[in-house]
Tab-separated table of C-alpha atoms and ligand atoms in Angstrom:
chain	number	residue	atom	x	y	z
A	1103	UNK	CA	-98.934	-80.949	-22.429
A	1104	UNK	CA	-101.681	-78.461	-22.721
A	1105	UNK	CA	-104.362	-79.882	-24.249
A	1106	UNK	CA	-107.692	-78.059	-25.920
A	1107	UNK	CA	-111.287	-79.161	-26.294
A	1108	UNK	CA	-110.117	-80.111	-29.937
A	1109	UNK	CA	-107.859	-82.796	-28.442
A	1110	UNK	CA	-105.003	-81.310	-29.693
A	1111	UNK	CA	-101.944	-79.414	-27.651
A	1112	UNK	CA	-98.591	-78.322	-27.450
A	1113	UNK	CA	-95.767	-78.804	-25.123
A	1114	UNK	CA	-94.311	-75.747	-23.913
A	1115	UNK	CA	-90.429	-75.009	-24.020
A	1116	UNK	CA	-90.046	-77.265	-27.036
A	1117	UNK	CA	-88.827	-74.829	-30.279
A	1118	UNK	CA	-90.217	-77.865	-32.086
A	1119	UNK	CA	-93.887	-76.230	-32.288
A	1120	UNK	CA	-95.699	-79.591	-32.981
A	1121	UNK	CA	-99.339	-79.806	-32.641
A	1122	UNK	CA	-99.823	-83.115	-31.146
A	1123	UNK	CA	-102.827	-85.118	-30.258
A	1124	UNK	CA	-103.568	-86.048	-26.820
A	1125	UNK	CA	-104.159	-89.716	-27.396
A	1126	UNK	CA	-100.395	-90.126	-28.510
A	1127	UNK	CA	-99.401	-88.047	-25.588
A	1128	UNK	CA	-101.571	-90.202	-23.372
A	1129	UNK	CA	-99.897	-93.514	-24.696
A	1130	UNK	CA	-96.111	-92.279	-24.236
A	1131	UNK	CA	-97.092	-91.019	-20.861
A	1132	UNK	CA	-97.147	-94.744	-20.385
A	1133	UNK	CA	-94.203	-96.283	-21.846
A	1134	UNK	CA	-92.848	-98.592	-19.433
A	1135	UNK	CA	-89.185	-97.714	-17.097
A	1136	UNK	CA	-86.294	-99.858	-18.598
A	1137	UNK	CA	-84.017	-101.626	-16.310
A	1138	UNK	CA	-80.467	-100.652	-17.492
A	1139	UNK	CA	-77.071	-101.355	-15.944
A	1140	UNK	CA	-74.956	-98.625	-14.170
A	1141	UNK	CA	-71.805	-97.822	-15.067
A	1142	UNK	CA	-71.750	-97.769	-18.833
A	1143	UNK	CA	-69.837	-94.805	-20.626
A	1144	UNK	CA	-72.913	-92.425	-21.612
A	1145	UNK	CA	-74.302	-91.561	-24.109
A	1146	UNK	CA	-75.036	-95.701	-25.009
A	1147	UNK	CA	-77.546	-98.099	-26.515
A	1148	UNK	CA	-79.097	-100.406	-24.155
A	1149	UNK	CA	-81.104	-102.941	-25.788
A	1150	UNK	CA	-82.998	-105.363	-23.317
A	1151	UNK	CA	-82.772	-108.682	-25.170
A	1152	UNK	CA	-86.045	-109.749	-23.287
A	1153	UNK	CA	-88.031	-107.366	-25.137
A	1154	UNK	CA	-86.028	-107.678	-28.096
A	1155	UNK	CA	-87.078	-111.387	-28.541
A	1156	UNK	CA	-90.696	-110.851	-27.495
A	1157	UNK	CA	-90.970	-108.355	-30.543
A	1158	UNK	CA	-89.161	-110.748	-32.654
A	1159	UNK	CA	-91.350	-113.237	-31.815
A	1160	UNK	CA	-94.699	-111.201	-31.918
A	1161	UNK	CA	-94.270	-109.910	-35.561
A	1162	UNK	CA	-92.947	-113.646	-36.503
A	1163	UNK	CA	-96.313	-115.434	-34.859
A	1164	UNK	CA	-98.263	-113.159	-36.413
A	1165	UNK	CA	-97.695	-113.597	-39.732
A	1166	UNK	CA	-97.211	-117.434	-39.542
A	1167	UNK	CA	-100.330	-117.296	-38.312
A	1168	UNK	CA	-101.663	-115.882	-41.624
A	1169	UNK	CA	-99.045	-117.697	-43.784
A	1170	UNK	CA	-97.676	-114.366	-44.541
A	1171	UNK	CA	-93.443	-114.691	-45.252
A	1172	UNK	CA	-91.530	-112.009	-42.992
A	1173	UNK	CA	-88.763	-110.398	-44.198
A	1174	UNK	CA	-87.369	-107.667	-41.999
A	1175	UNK	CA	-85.354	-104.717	-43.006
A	1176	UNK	CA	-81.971	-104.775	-41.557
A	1177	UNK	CA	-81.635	-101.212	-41.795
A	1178	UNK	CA	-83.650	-100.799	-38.227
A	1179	UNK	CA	-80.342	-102.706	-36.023
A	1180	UNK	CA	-77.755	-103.097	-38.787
A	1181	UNK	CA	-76.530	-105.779	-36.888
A	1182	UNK	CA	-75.749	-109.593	-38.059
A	1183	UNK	CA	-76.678	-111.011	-34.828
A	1184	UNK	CA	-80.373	-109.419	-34.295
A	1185	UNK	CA	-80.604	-110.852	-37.768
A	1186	UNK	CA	-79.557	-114.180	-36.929
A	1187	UNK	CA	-82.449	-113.590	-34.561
A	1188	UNK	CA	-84.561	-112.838	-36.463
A	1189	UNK	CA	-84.325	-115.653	-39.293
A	1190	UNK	CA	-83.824	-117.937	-36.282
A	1191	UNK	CA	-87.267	-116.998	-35.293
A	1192	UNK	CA	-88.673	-118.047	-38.731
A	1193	UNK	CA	-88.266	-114.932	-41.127
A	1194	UNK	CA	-87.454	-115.830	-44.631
A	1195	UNK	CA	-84.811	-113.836	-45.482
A	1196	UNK	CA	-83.750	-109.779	-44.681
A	1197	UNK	CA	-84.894	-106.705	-46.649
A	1198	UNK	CA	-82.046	-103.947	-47.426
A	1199	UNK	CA	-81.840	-100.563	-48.617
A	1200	UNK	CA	-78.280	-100.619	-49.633
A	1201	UNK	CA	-75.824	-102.527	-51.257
A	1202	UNK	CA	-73.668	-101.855	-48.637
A	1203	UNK	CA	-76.506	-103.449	-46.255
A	1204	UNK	CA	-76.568	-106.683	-48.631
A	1205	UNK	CA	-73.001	-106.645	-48.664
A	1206	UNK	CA	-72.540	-107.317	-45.101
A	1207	UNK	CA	-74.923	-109.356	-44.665
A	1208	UNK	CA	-73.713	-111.446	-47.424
A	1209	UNK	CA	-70.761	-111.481	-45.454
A	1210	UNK	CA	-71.974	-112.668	-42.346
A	1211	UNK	CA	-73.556	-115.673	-44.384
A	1212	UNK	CA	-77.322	-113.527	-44.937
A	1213	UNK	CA	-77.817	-114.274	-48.353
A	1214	UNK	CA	-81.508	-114.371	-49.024
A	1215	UNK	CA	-81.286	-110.592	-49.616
A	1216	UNK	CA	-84.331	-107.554	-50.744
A	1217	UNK	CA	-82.716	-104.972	-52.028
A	1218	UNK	CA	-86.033	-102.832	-51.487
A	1219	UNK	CA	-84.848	-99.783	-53.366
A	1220	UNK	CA	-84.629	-99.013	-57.014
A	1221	UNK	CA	-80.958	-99.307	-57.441
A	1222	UNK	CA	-79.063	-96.920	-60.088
A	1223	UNK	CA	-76.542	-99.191	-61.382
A	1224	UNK	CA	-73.844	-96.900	-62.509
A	1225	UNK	CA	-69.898	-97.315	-62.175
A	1226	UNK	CA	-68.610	-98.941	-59.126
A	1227	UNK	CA	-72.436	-100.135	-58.005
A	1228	UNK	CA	-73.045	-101.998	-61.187
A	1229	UNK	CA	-69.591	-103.889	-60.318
A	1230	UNK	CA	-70.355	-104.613	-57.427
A	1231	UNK	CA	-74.254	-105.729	-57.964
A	1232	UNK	CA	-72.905	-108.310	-60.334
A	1233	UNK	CA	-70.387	-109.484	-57.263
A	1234	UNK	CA	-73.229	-109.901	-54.606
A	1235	UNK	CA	-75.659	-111.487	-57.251
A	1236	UNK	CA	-72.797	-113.791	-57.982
A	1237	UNK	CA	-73.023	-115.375	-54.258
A	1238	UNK	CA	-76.597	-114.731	-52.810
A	1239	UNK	CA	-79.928	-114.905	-54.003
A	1240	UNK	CA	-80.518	-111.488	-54.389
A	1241	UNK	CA	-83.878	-109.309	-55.194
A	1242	UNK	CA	-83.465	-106.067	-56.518
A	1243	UNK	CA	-86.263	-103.133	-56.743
A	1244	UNK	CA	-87.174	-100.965	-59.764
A	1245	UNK	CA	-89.434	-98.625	-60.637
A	1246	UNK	CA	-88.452	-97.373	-64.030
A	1247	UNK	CA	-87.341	-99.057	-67.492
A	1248	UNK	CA	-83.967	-96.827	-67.377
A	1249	UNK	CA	-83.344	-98.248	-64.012
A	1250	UNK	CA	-83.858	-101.861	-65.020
A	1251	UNK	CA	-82.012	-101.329	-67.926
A	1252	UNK	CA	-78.698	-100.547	-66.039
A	1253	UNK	CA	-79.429	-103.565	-63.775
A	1254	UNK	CA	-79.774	-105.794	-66.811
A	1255	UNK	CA	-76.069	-104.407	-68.178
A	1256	UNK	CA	-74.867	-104.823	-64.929
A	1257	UNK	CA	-75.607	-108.733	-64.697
A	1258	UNK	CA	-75.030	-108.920	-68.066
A	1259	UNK	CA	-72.181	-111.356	-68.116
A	1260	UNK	CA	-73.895	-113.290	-64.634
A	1261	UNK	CA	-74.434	-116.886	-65.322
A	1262	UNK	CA	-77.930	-116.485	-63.871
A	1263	UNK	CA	-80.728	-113.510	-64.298
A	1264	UNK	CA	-81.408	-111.064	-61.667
A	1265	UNK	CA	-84.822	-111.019	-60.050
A	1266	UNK	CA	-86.957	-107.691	-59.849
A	1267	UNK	CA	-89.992	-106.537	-58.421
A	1268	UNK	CA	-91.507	-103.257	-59.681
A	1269	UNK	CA	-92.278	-100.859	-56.656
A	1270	UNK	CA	-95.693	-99.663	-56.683
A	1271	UNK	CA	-96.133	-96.360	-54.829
A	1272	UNK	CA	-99.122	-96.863	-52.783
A	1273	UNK	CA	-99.901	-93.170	-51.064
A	1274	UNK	CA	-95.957	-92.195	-49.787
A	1275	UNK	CA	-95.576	-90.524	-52.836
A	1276	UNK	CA	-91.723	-91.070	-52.740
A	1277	UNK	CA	-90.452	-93.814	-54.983
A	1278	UNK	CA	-92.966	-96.283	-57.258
A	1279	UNK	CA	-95.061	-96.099	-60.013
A	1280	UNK	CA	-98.865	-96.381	-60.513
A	1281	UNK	CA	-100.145	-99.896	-60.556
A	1282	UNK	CA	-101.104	-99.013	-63.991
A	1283	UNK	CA	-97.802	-98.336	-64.974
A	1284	UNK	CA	-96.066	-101.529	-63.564
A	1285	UNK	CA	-96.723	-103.339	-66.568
A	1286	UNK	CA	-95.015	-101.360	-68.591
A	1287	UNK	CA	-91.868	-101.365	-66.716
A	1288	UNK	CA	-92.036	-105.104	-65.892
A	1289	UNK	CA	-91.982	-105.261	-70.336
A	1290	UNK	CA	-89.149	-103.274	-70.187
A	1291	UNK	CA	-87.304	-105.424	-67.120
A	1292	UNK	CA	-88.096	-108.676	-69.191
A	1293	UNK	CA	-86.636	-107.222	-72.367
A	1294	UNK	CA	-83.725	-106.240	-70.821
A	1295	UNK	CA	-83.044	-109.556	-69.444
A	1296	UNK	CA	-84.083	-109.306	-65.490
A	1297	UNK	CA	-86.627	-112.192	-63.874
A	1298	UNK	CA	-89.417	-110.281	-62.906
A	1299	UNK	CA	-91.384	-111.730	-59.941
A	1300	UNK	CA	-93.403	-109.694	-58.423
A	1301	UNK	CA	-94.704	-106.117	-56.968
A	1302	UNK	CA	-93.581	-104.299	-53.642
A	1303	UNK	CA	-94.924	-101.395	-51.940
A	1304	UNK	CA	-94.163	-99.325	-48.612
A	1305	UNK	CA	-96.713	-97.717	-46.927
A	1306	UNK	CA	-95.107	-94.891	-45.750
A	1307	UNK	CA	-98.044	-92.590	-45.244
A	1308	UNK	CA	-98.993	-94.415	-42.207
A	1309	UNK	CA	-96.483	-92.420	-40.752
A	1310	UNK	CA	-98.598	-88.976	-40.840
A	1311	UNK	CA	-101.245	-89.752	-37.352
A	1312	UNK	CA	-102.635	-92.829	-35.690
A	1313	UNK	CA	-105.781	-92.319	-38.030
A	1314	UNK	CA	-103.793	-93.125	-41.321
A	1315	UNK	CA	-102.353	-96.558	-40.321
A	1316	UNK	CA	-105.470	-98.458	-41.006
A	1317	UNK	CA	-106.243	-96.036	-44.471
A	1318	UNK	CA	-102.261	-96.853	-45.465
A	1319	UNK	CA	-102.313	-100.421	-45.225
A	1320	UNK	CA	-105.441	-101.165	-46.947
A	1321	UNK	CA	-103.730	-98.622	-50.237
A	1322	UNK	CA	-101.097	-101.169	-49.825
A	1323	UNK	CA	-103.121	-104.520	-50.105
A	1324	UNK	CA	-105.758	-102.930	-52.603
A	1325	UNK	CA	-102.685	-101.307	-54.759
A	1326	UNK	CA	-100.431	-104.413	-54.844
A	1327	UNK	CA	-103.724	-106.156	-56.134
A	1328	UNK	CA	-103.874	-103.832	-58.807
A	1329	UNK	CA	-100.529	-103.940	-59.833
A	1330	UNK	CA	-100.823	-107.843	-59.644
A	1331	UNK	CA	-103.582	-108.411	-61.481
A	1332	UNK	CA	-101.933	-106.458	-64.631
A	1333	UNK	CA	-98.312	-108.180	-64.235
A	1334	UNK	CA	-100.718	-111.382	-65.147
A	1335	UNK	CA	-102.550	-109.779	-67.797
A	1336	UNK	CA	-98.879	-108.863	-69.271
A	1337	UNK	CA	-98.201	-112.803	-68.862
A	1338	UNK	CA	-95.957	-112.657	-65.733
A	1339	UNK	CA	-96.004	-115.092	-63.010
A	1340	UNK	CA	-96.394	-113.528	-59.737
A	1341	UNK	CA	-94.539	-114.861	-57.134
A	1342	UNK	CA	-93.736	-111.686	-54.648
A	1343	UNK	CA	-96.491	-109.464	-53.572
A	1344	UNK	CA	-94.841	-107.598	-50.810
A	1345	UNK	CA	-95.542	-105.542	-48.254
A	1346	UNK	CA	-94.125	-103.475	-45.519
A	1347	UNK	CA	-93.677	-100.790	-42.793
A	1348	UNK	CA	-94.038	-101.174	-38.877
A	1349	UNK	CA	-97.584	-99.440	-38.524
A	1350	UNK	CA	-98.699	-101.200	-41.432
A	1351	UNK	CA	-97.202	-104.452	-41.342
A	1352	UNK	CA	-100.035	-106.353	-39.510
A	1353	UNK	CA	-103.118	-104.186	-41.000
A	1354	UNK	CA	-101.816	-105.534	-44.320
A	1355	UNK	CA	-101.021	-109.060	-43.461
A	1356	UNK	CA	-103.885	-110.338	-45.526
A	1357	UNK	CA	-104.560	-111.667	-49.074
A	1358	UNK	CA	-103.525	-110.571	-51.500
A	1359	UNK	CA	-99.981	-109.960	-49.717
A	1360	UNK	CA	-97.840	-112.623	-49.407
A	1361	UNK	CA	-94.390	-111.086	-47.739
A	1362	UNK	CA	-94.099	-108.045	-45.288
A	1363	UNK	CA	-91.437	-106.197	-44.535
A	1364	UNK	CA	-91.452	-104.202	-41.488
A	1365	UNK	CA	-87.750	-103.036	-39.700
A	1366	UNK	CA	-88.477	-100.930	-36.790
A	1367	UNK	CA	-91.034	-103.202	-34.803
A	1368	UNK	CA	-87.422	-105.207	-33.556
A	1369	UNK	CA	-87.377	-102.293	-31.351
A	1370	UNK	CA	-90.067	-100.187	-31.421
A	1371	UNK	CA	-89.585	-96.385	-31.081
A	1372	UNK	CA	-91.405	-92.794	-29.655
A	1373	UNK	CA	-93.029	-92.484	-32.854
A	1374	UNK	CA	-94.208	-95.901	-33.095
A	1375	UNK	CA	-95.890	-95.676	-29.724
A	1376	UNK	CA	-97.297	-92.674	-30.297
A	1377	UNK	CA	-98.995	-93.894	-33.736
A	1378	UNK	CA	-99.983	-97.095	-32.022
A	1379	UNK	CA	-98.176	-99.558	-33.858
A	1380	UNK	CA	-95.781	-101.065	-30.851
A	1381	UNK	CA	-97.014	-101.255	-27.145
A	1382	UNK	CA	-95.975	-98.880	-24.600
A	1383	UNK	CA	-93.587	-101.818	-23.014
A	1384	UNK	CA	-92.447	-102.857	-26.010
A	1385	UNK	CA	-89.467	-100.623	-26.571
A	1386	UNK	CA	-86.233	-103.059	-26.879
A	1387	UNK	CA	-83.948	-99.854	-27.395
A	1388	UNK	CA	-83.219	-96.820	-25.054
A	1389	UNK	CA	-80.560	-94.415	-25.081
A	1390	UNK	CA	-78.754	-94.491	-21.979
A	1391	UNK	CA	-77.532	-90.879	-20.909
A	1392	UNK	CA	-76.362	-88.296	-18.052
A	1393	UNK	CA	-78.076	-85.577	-16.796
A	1394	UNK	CA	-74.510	-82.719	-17.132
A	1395	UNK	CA	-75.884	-79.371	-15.902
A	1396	UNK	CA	-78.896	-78.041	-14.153
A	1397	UNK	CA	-78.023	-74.691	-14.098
A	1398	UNK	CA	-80.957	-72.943	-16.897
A	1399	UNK	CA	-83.904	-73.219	-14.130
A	1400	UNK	CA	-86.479	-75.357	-15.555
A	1401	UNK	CA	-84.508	-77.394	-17.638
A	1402	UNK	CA	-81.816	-80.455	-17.364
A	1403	UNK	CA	-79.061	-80.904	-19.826
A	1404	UNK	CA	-78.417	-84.474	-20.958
A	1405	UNK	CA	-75.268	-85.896	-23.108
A	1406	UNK	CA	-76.755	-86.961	-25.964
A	1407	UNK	CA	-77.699	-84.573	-28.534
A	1408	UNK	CA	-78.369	-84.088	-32.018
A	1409	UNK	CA	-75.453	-86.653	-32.457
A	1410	UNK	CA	-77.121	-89.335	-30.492
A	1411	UNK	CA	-80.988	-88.739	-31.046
A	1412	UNK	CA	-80.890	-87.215	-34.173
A	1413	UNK	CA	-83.660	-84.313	-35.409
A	1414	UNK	CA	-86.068	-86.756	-36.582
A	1415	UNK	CA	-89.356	-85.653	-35.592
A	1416	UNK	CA	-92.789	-86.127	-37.048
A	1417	UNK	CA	-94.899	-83.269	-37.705
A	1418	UNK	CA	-97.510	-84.721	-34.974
A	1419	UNK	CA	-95.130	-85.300	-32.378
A	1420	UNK	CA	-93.887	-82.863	-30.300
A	1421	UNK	CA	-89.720	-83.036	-28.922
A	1422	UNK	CA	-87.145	-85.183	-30.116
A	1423	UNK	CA	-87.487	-88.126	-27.050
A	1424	UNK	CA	-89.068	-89.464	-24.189
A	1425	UNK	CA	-88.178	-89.932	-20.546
A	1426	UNK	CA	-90.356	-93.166	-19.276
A	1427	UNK	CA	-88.836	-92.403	-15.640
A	1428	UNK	CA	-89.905	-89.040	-16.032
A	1429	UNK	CA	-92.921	-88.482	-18.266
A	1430	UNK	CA	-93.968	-85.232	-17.874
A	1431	UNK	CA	-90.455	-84.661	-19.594
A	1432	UNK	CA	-89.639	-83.995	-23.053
A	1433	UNK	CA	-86.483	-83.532	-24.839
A	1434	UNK	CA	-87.357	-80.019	-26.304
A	1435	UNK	CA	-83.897	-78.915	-27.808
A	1436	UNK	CA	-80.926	-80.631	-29.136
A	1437	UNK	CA	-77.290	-79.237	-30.136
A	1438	UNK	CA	-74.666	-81.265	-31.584
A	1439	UNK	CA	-73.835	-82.969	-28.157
A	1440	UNK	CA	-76.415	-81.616	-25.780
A	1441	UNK	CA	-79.998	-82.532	-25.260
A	1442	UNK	CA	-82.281	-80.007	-23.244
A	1443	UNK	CA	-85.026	-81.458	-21.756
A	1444	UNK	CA	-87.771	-79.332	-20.777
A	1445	UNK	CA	-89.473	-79.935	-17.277
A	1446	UNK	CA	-92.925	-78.585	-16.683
A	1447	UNK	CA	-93.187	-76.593	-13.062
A	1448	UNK	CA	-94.089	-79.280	-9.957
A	1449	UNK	CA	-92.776	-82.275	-12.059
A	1450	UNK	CA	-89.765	-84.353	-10.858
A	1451	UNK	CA	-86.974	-84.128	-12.458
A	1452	UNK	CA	-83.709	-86.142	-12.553
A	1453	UNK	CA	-80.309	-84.926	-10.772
A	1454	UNK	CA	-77.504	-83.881	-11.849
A	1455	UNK	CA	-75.332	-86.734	-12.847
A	1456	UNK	CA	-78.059	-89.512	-12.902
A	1457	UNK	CA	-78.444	-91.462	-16.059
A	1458	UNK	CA	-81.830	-91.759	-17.796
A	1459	UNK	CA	-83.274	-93.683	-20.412
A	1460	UNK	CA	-84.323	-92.107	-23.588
A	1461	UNK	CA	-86.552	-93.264	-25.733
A	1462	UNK	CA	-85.802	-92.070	-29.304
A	1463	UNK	CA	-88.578	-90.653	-31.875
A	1464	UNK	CA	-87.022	-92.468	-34.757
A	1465	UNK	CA	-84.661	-95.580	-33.496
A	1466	UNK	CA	-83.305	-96.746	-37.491
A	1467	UNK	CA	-81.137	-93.473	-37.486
A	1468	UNK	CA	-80.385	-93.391	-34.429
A	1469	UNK	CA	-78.505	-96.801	-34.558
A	1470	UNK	CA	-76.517	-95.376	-37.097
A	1471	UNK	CA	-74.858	-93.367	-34.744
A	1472	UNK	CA	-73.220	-96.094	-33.154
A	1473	UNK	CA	-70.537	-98.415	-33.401
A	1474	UNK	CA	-72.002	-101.215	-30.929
A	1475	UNK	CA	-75.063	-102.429	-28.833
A	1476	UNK	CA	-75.009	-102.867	-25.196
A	1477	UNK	CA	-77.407	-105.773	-24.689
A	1478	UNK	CA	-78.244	-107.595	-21.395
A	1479	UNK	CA	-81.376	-108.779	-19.752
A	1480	UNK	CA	-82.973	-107.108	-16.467
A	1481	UNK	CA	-80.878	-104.698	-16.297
A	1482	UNK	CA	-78.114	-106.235	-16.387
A	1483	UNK	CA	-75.132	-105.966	-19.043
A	1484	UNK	CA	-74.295	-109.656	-21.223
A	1485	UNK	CA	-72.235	-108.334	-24.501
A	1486	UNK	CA	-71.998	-105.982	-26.962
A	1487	UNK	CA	-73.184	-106.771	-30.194
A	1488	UNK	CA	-71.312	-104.269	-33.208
A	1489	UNK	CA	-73.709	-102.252	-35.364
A	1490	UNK	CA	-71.950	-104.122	-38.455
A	1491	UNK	CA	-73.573	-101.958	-41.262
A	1492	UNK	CA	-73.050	-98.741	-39.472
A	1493	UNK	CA	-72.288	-96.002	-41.979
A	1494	UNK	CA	-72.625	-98.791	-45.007
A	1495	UNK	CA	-75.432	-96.240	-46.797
A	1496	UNK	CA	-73.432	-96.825	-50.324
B	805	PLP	C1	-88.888	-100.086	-48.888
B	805	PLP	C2	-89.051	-100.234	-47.407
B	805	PLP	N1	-89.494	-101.398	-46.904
B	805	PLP	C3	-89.654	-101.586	-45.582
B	805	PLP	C4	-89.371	-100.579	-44.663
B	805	PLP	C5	-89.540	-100.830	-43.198
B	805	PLP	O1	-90.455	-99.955	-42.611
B	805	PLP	P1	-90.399	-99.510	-41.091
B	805	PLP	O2	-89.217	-98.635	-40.917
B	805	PLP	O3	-91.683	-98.775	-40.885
B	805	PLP	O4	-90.323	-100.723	-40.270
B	805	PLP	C6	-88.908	-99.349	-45.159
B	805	PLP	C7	-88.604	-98.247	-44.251
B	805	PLP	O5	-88.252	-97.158	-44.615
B	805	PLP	C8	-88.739	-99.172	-46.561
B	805	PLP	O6	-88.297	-98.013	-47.074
């Protein structure tokens, strides 16, 4: 990195022309080496159950501690066993963003379900929301009367009413309404027919630079007040005021809140490290890959591109993943299959044919390329876990 008086640099031959603060680069300078076994088929995701538990365990003391409910999103792993974990460990049920999510969940015996996502209950989804509300306790987002509406016809001939909570968009500026507004479209869920319990937000903006995690999670605890305060004016009762998103999750942890909902923290990621949100050694997920040409000088060519690490990058971060073994290292380029990673003059740089550990910018999508898990402890291999809602984003 090439850093400036303003704190600010670049990394040179990435063609992802990030400007990138030097704090962040000083933090993933430090992400710890993983222990992985040798002789796995590459490209492969190597979770270390150690750290997997530890972050389980972290986000799960922490909001005991402040008698805040944790419900994780799902869509992070995708896997029925790191969510046995995770309810194991004392959360109180998963978030999805799917049906297809809640379905397989459902199936696995998960059936306190969030659907945290205004679902558009048209054709086959409206059959088969009825189906899943029929055998789990199931919570479904809206943030429109039209939406409800649909919801409402879809559970129409259900022998029990659908719970709701109106999304409030706190500073993402994606899905939600105004607090102002939730009112209104509470009304409408009530007249339609749908239990409405409560308000949820994500704090998505906390994405954008270390600097906006603190500013995003306070929009989401003074917001969800708001929007609170008026669902009891309009005569609701207010059961769910929920939270949620990894670098918020703890910053908002407080009064009014009573539920967060963060996914990635099971794992931790590039991004998340570099926002400081998750600890440099707390990265429970690498990809495991092999270094397949050296012959561009000033570069190494690992198996795992686009396919395997996906383009997810934040505007603030510079490359598309991480080499703890090697941290002057960056990922710089990615094909389909190939992965060029960029190494600055003097620096080492691994061999042909040695296997590295990767540390993805953005793990959630990541997973999604997979069919299974490789999970051991110290570096050595126990089982592979499938990724059971892989591909289920219906
Ligand atoms: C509605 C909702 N809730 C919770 C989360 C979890 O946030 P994170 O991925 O930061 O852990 C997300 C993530 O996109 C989300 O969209």
């Amino acid at each position: 990195v090439t850093g400036s008086a303003a704190g600010t640099g670049s990394i040179a031959g990435s063609d992802s022309a990030a400007t990138v603060d030097t704090a962040t680069c000083g933090r993933l300078r430090r992400l710890a080496v993983p222990r992985f076994p040798a002789g796995l088929a590459t490209p492969c995701l190597y979770v270390d159950l150690d750290v997997l538990d530890r972050n389980i365990a972290a986000m799960q003391a922490t909001m005991d501690a402040r008698g805040i409910a944790l419900r994780p999103h799902v869509k992070t792993h995708k896997s029925v066993a790191i969510a046995r974990r995770q309810l194991a460990a004392g959360a109180a049920g998963v978030t999805v963003g799917t049906l297809g999510e809640a379905e397989v969940m459902a199936d696995a015996g998960i059936t306190d379900l969030f659907v945290a996502y205004p679902v558009w209950a048209a054709g086959p989804k409206a059959k088969r929301l009825a189906a899943l509300h029929a055998r789990a306790q199931v919570i479904v987002g809206i943030d429109s009367a039209a939406g409800a509406r649909g919801l409402a016809a879809a559970v129409a001939r259900s022998a029990t009413s659908l719970r709701v909570a109106v999304e409030i968009d706190s500073g993402q500026h994606r899905t939600g309404v105004t607090f102002d507004a939730a009112a209104g479209v509470a009304v409408a869920a009530r007249d339609a027919g749908l239990e409405v319990i409560g308000v949820f937000t994500h704090g998505g903006h906390g994405y954008a630079s270390g600097a906006d995690r603190s500013t995003a999670a306070s929009d989401e605890v003074r917001l969800l007040g708001e929007a609170a305060a008026r669902l009891g004016a309009a005569g609701f009762t207010v059961s769910l005021i929920s939270a949620g998103s990894s670098p918020t999750a703890v910053l908002s942890a407080v009064a009014p809140v009573n539920e967060e909902r963060p996914g990635t923290y099971v794992f931790w990621d590039r991004q998340m490290v570099g926002l400081g949100a998750g600890e440099p050694d707390a990265v429970a997920l690498v990809v495991l890959s092999t270094v397949v040409s050296a012959a561009v000088p000033g570069q190494v060519v690992l198996d795992a591109g686009a396919k395997t690490l996906t383009k997810d990058r934040p505007a603030w971060l510079d490359g598309f993943g991480a080499l703890p073994a090697y941290p002057s290292a960056t990922v710089s380029r990615v094909y389909d299959y190939h992965a060029v990673v960029w190494i600055p003059p003097g620096t080492p740089a691994p061999a042909l044919g040695e296997v590295v550990a990767v540390v993805p910018n953005h793990v959630c999508p990541v997973v999604n390329q997979f069919d299974e898990l490789v999970v051991g402890r110290a570096g050595v291999a126990l089982e592979r876990w499938p990724v059971d809602a892989r591909g289920r984003s219906d």
